[in-house]
Each structure stands twice: as structure tokens, then as C-alpha cells.
XYZ file of C-alpha atoms in Angstrom:
349
model
C -40.713 -48.519 -9.456
C -41.016 -50.891 -12.433
C -41.571 -54.506 -11.459
C -39.196 -57.169 -12.736
C -41.972 -59.762 -12.356
C -45.458 -58.390 -12.997
C -47.153 -61.680 -13.920
C -49.653 -61.412 -11.074
C -50.829 -57.960 -12.103
C -51.064 -58.837 -15.777
C -53.010 -62.018 -15.030
C -55.373 -60.092 -12.753
C -56.063 -57.582 -15.520
C -56.600 -60.312 -18.105
C -53.469 -59.469 -20.068
C -51.220 -62.006 -21.802
C -48.745 -63.811 -19.535
C -45.937 -66.247 -20.328
C -47.008 -68.569 -17.521
C -49.509 -68.763 -14.677
C -48.441 -66.727 -11.627
C -48.464 -68.504 -8.285
C -48.510 -67.503 -4.625
C -50.116 -68.905 -1.464
C -52.377 -67.475 1.173
C -50.592 -67.595 4.570
C -47.278 -68.151 2.796
C -45.628 -65.789 5.278
C -46.027 -67.821 8.429
C -45.501 -70.929 10.460
C -44.521 -73.285 7.643
C -41.095 -71.609 7.498
C -38.436 -72.192 10.186
C -37.113 -68.736 9.342
C -40.473 -67.244 10.339
C -40.542 -69.194 13.599
C -37.085 -67.930 14.458
C -38.266 -64.328 14.130
C -41.495 -65.034 16.002
C -39.709 -66.711 18.912
C -37.462 -63.684 19.381
C -40.543 -61.580 20.184
C -43.279 -61.614 22.814
C -45.869 -62.974 20.405
C -47.878 -62.599 17.227
C -49.109 -59.070 17.879
C -45.633 -57.695 18.472
C -44.583 -59.188 15.144
C -47.558 -57.622 13.341
C -46.994 -54.254 14.984
C -43.215 -54.040 14.422
C -42.730 -52.905 10.799
C -39.149 -54.128 10.394
C -40.003 -57.660 11.523
C -43.288 -57.736 9.590
C -41.368 -56.747 6.452
C -38.746 -59.424 7.079
C -41.270 -62.272 7.294
C -43.219 -60.867 4.322
C -40.146 -61.267 2.106
C -39.118 -64.722 3.373
C -41.480 -66.691 1.059
C -40.216 -64.777 -1.978
C -36.651 -65.806 -1.125
C -37.385 -69.348 0.032
C -40.473 -70.529 -1.879
C -39.891 -68.533 -5.092
C -43.485 -67.285 -5.282
C -44.578 -64.562 -7.689
C -45.886 -62.137 -5.054
C -45.388 -61.076 -1.462
C -48.362 -60.432 0.803
C -47.805 -58.039 3.677
C -47.593 -59.851 7.007
C -50.497 -58.605 9.077
C -53.922 -59.751 10.230
C -57.486 -58.855 9.306
C -58.148 -58.116 12.999
C -55.985 -55.010 13.030
C -59.095 -53.208 11.733
C -61.337 -53.819 14.763
C -58.354 -53.039 16.993
C -57.907 -49.703 15.228
C -61.620 -49.020 15.715
C -61.286 -49.511 19.478
C -62.231 -53.191 19.797
C -58.971 -54.814 20.864
C -58.088 -58.487 20.502
C -55.610 -60.902 22.005
C -53.980 -63.689 19.986
C -53.861 -66.794 22.151
C -51.451 -69.530 21.059
C -53.317 -72.603 19.746
C -56.687 -70.911 20.419
C -56.712 -67.974 18.068
C -58.110 -64.467 18.566
C -60.080 -63.447 21.643
C -61.935 -60.125 22.040
C -62.276 -59.194 25.724
C -65.086 -56.764 24.842
C -67.669 -57.543 22.188
C -70.066 -55.304 20.255
C -73.652 -56.308 20.998
C -75.491 -53.088 21.817
C -75.815 -49.425 20.873
C -73.759 -48.593 23.954
C -70.958 -50.876 22.752
C -71.112 -49.291 19.311
C -70.651 -45.793 20.772
C -67.257 -46.851 22.107
C -65.980 -47.407 18.563
C -64.518 -44.978 16.029
C -63.978 -44.954 12.300
C -60.225 -45.411 12.355
C -57.696 -43.142 10.686
C -55.176 -45.536 9.066
C -52.305 -43.062 9.353
C -52.914 -42.710 13.093
C -54.195 -46.120 14.138
C -52.678 -48.468 11.524
C -49.425 -46.692 10.730
C -47.386 -49.805 11.583
C -48.923 -51.692 8.637
C -48.268 -48.787 6.281
C -44.687 -48.542 7.521
C -44.225 -52.289 6.980
C -45.468 -51.913 3.397
C -43.002 -49.101 2.728
C -40.075 -51.034 4.197
C -41.057 -54.169 2.262
C -41.326 -52.283 -1.017
C -37.854 -50.859 -0.618
C -36.386 -54.254 0.253
C -38.143 -56.058 -2.605
C -36.751 -53.494 -5.039
C -39.291 -54.420 -7.711
C -38.688 -58.194 -7.639
C -42.383 -59.083 -7.303
C -45.650 -57.265 -6.538
C -46.747 -56.672 -2.956
C -50.297 -57.616 -2.000
C -52.178 -55.593 0.618
C -55.351 -56.880 2.226
C -58.197 -56.465 4.664
C -61.072 -58.541 5.970
C -64.503 -58.086 4.450
C -66.931 -56.188 6.704
C -69.137 -59.206 7.488
C -66.150 -61.292 8.610
C -64.868 -58.455 10.798
C -68.332 -57.978 12.328
C -68.486 -61.722 13.035
C -65.368 -61.538 15.212
C -66.349 -58.275 16.915
C -69.781 -59.589 17.905
C -68.851 -63.208 18.641
C -65.672 -62.394 20.549
C -63.640 -65.257 19.062
C -63.602 -67.781 16.290
C -66.611 -70.077 16.265
C -68.144 -73.007 14.417
C -71.516 -71.269 14.253
C -70.989 -67.547 14.981
C -74.455 -67.730 16.518
C -74.218 -64.349 18.281
C -73.140 -62.587 15.089
C -75.667 -64.347 12.872
C -78.339 -63.865 15.524
C -77.795 -60.102 15.442
C -78.786 -60.060 11.769
C -82.239 -61.263 12.851
C -82.656 -59.567 16.209
C -81.029 -56.187 15.550
C -80.350 -55.679 11.827
C -80.142 -51.929 12.311
C -77.228 -52.296 14.733
C -75.564 -54.751 12.358
C -75.776 -52.271 9.491
C -74.434 -49.470 11.693
C -71.427 -51.591 12.640
C -70.913 -52.711 9.034
C -70.985 -49.063 7.970
C -68.199 -48.161 10.406
C -66.124 -51.176 9.405
C -66.550 -50.374 5.705
C -65.550 -46.737 6.120
C -62.476 -47.787 8.091
C -61.585 -50.483 5.559
C -61.833 -48.197 2.537
C -59.552 -45.616 4.149
C -57.162 -48.367 5.258
C -56.910 -49.998 1.823
C -56.449 -46.656 0.082
C -53.602 -45.940 2.500
C -52.063 -49.345 1.724
C -52.087 -48.509 -1.981
C -50.536 -45.118 -1.295
C -47.834 -46.859 0.754
C -47.010 -49.149 -2.169
C -49.376 -52.152 -2.336
C -49.709 -53.305 -5.956
C -52.857 -55.385 -5.523
C -55.537 -55.596 -2.834
C -57.267 -58.749 -1.598
C -60.493 -58.732 0.428
C -60.880 -61.809 2.648
C -64.435 -62.823 3.525
C -63.410 -65.821 5.587
C -66.853 -66.480 7.070
C -68.965 -65.835 3.970
C -70.079 -69.456 3.835
C -71.898 -69.444 7.180
C -74.539 -66.981 5.944
C -77.668 -67.816 4.006
C -77.662 -66.482 0.433
C -80.317 -63.920 1.384
C -78.350 -62.634 4.365
C -75.134 -62.580 2.346
C -76.776 -60.348 -0.246
C -78.165 -58.091 2.471
C -75.313 -57.849 4.991
C -72.127 -58.697 3.086
C -72.240 -58.140 -0.654
C -73.219 -54.438 -0.690
C -70.302 -53.500 1.558
C -67.800 -55.544 -0.476
C -69.129 -53.854 -3.605
C -68.599 -50.456 -2.029
C -64.993 -51.306 -1.193
C -64.339 -52.555 -4.723
C -65.778 -49.349 -6.170
C -63.499 -47.272 -3.946
C -60.215 -49.045 -4.833
C -59.733 -48.518 -8.547
C -56.053 -47.709 -9.140
C -54.797 -51.257 -8.431
C -56.399 -54.663 -9.128
C -58.722 -56.046 -6.453
C -59.305 -59.695 -5.555
C -62.372 -60.844 -3.617
C -61.973 -64.172 -1.821
C -65.138 -65.294 -0.046
C -64.696 -68.773 1.384
C -67.749 -70.962 1.023
C -69.735 -68.425 -0.993
C -70.468 -70.756 -3.904
C -73.993 -69.311 -4.001
C -72.697 -65.787 -4.717
C -70.516 -66.366 -7.781
C -72.965 -64.735 -10.175
C -73.202 -61.773 -7.804
C -69.405 -61.527 -7.747
C -69.338 -61.363 -11.538
C -70.958 -57.922 -11.221
C -68.422 -56.601 -8.691
C -65.946 -53.944 -9.758
C -63.025 -56.283 -9.079
C -60.536 -58.035 -11.320
C -60.113 -61.394 -9.586
C -62.366 -63.803 -7.714
C -60.845 -66.321 -5.314
C -62.161 -69.882 -5.536
C -61.991 -72.304 -2.622
C -61.358 -76.025 -3.054
C -65.045 -76.949 -2.645
C -66.008 -75.095 -5.810
C -66.047 -76.644 -9.272
C -63.905 -74.565 -11.590
C -66.049 -75.130 -14.693
C -69.206 -74.036 -12.875
C -67.540 -70.954 -11.411
C -66.205 -69.932 -14.809
C -69.657 -70.331 -16.311
C -71.182 -68.239 -13.517
C -68.693 -65.356 -13.546
C -68.050 -65.252 -17.296
C -64.832 -64.622 -19.218
C -64.022 -61.162 -17.873
C -62.841 -62.098 -14.388
C -59.583 -63.750 -13.398
C -59.977 -66.748 -11.092
C -57.575 -67.504 -8.251
C -57.106 -70.855 -6.568
C -58.087 -73.503 -5.795
C -55.964 -76.451 -4.684
C -56.996 -78.187 -1.470
C -54.315 -77.274 1.139
C -54.321 -80.915 2.261
C -52.832 -81.937 -1.091
C -49.521 -80.694 0.304
C -49.500 -83.552 2.831
C -49.256 -86.064 -0.019
C -46.299 -87.321 -2.055
C -44.315 -85.121 -4.409
C -45.632 -87.153 -7.349
C -49.253 -86.655 -6.261
C -48.680 -82.922 -5.771
C -47.293 -82.659 -9.304
C -50.138 -84.685 -10.831
C -52.907 -82.816 -9.017
C -51.353 -79.416 -9.721
C -51.199 -80.168 -13.435
C -54.805 -81.348 -13.295
C -55.792 -78.068 -11.621
C -53.951 -75.996 -14.239
C -55.762 -77.846 -17.030
C -59.123 -77.244 -15.366
C -58.547 -73.500 -15.147
C -56.903 -73.253 -18.547
C -54.016 -71.011 -19.541
C -55.771 -67.659 -19.350
C -57.067 -65.489 -16.482
C -55.824 -67.772 -13.729
C -53.673 -67.126 -10.648
C -52.560 -70.403 -9.071
C -53.071 -70.635 -5.325
C -54.555 -72.891 -2.692
C -58.272 -72.807 -1.962
C -57.447 -71.412 1.485
C -54.344 -70.640 3.527
C -51.469 -73.126 3.691
C -51.650 -75.142 6.913
C -48.923 -74.481 9.504
C -47.639 -78.081 9.656
C -47.012 -78.267 5.896
C -43.536 -79.264 4.722
C -41.996 -76.259 2.899
C -40.473 -78.657 0.355
C -43.999 -79.725 -0.632
C -44.927 -76.069 -1.097
C -41.890 -75.598 -3.319
C -43.012 -78.616 -5.351
C -46.427 -77.020 -5.905
C -44.891 -73.686 -6.900
C -42.335 -75.191 -9.265
C -44.901 -77.460 -10.914
C -47.018 -74.424 -11.746
C -43.999 -72.595 -13.109
C -42.775 -75.506 -15.224
C -46.078 -76.797 -16.564
C -48.047 -73.640 -17.304
C -45.928 -72.660 -20.349
C -46.545 -76.180 -21.729
C -50.256 -75.624 -21.210
C -50.099 -72.486 -23.315
C -48.069 -74.047 -26.094
C -50.477 -76.989 -26.289
C -53.501 -74.675 -26.292
C -55.182 -76.687 -23.542
């Protein structure tokens, strides 16, 4: 199916675009009353994720309401450990909890390399339903968590400020860590390939906890597995977003990916210098900007667009939009990008 709006894909590949494409991480979620209405009709978050028709519905809502240039399938990075046999519970206002963690060889033996068509079929079905409903309006983004981030949850058992159990394993039992990372990577590659087959137009890899590792550990326990995933997914563009990994930008320049996500703590000029001209950058507005006035949002968005320049940029936040954000402020951000980026090109800024 030919896309009516392919700005995101062209920008990712470094092709000419009329304006900067824009979307937001976590755009399909709690900021929208329409999402909350669907969520409240169900037993909870997991039922929403695992019911393809509802997942498709909330995936499309931001395209209709916020006028973004891409949809991202409504799911969660933690469906991968669940598919491998390490189940999680999503506790309201607390986040994910894993009743059983992976901290020994015996724990590891209880896991499997998941078959996406058997264990993650609900995500693939949601992608297919979404693609039909979008009817080529905008691209659909598929995603998965990076292996290190998935390991961090499976070993720690929940979110954490320190992930001391997961980071400790890298010192005390690196062999077990690599075995678990191997299983996660194999599952993730199969899963992302299945997403592409189901209709995903672009893939994003989220390394949410990249920034808690030392540079040496990141290069040993995270980067090689991300590189392997990038090498395996070659028929659609791939974005790598590693929050807090400012120390790895030069390493990312060598990855077989098209786009590198930039969080709001990173200086755009330095990142561009580190990764070179052949990667598209995505980001990097501070999500807290959207708490400010409409005038401030417009001014700061224009400033961001000038910093990135008119080429090889996908406008986004530097992390996911916060759940208490006013949707009208999000619309202001999106429309400012759409209205100003053609001016940026005409002025040659």
C-alpha cells in the first residue's frame, strides 16, 4: 500500500522532505481522554495490549486527534519477557512487577526463545488491523526494547533507580548475563521481523536504561546486541533510541541503522559532530516544555528546529510525553513543527 504521507520514512533515509516530520513517543496513551475511555472499559493495561482491536484503536487516536506524521503500535517492551516465560503485572501508579526474576542458571532454564507467531500474535494482529484502518495515511512504527533494558527488568523484577541486581550480575555472573542477552536478542530479532511482515514501516529499538551503565559495560553488554538487531532488520528503516547514552554516540554512528534518537540532555551540535552527516537524528525537546505556555512552546520548538537544521531530522520529544500533559499543548508542538519547518528550508537555516 502506497503511503499518502511518507515524510517519516524519507527523513529517516536522508531523502528530501518538504518539512520536518513529527511524532511523539507515548503519544498513544494517557494524555488523551479518548484513550482513557477505552482503558476504563477494560480490566487494565495488559488486556488493552493483548486485545488487537482495542490496541489498534488507541494506536490510531493520536493520528486523528494530534495530527502526527506516524502511528506507533500500542504495546509495551515487556511483552518480550512475557513471551519468553517471564510474566509481568502492570500495577497502577507503580509500574511493572515481575513475580519471578532471572538470577540463576535454574531460572534461565525456565525461559524459551519465543516464537512471535505463537507467543506474540496479538501484537502482530494489532499491526495488521491498524494498517488496514490507517489505509496508507501515515507510516506505522513497530518497536521492541533493547536487550539490556529487557534484561534489567527481568533480573531486577521492577523499575528501579539503580537496577543494582541487574548491574551487579554484569560483575558477578557475566556469563549468565550474556546467556540471557542472547535469548532476548534472538527473540527480539524474530519479533521485529514478524512486525515488519505484519506491516510495520519503521522499527524503533528502545534502550530505556542505557544511561545507568558505564561506557565499558555498555559496549560489552548492550551495544553488540543492538548492532546484531540492526543488522538483521534491513528492509525498513531502524531507529535506535538509547536514553542517557551520550557516551555512545560515536559507537552508534557505526550501527547499521538510519536514525539515532537524542534525549533532551544531549547537545544537538555535539551529537551531530559525533555521528556525522549520514544518520538522521530524532528528538529532542524536553517533555516538560509542554507544561509551559503556548508562546513558550512555539519559541522553544522553533529554537529546536534551528538547532537540528532542515535536513535529516525527525521532530520528537527527548523521551515519552508525560501522562498529565494537556493535549492542546501537544497539538501546539506538532503544529509549530509543521508550520515552521518549511520556513526553515526556504531560509536555508
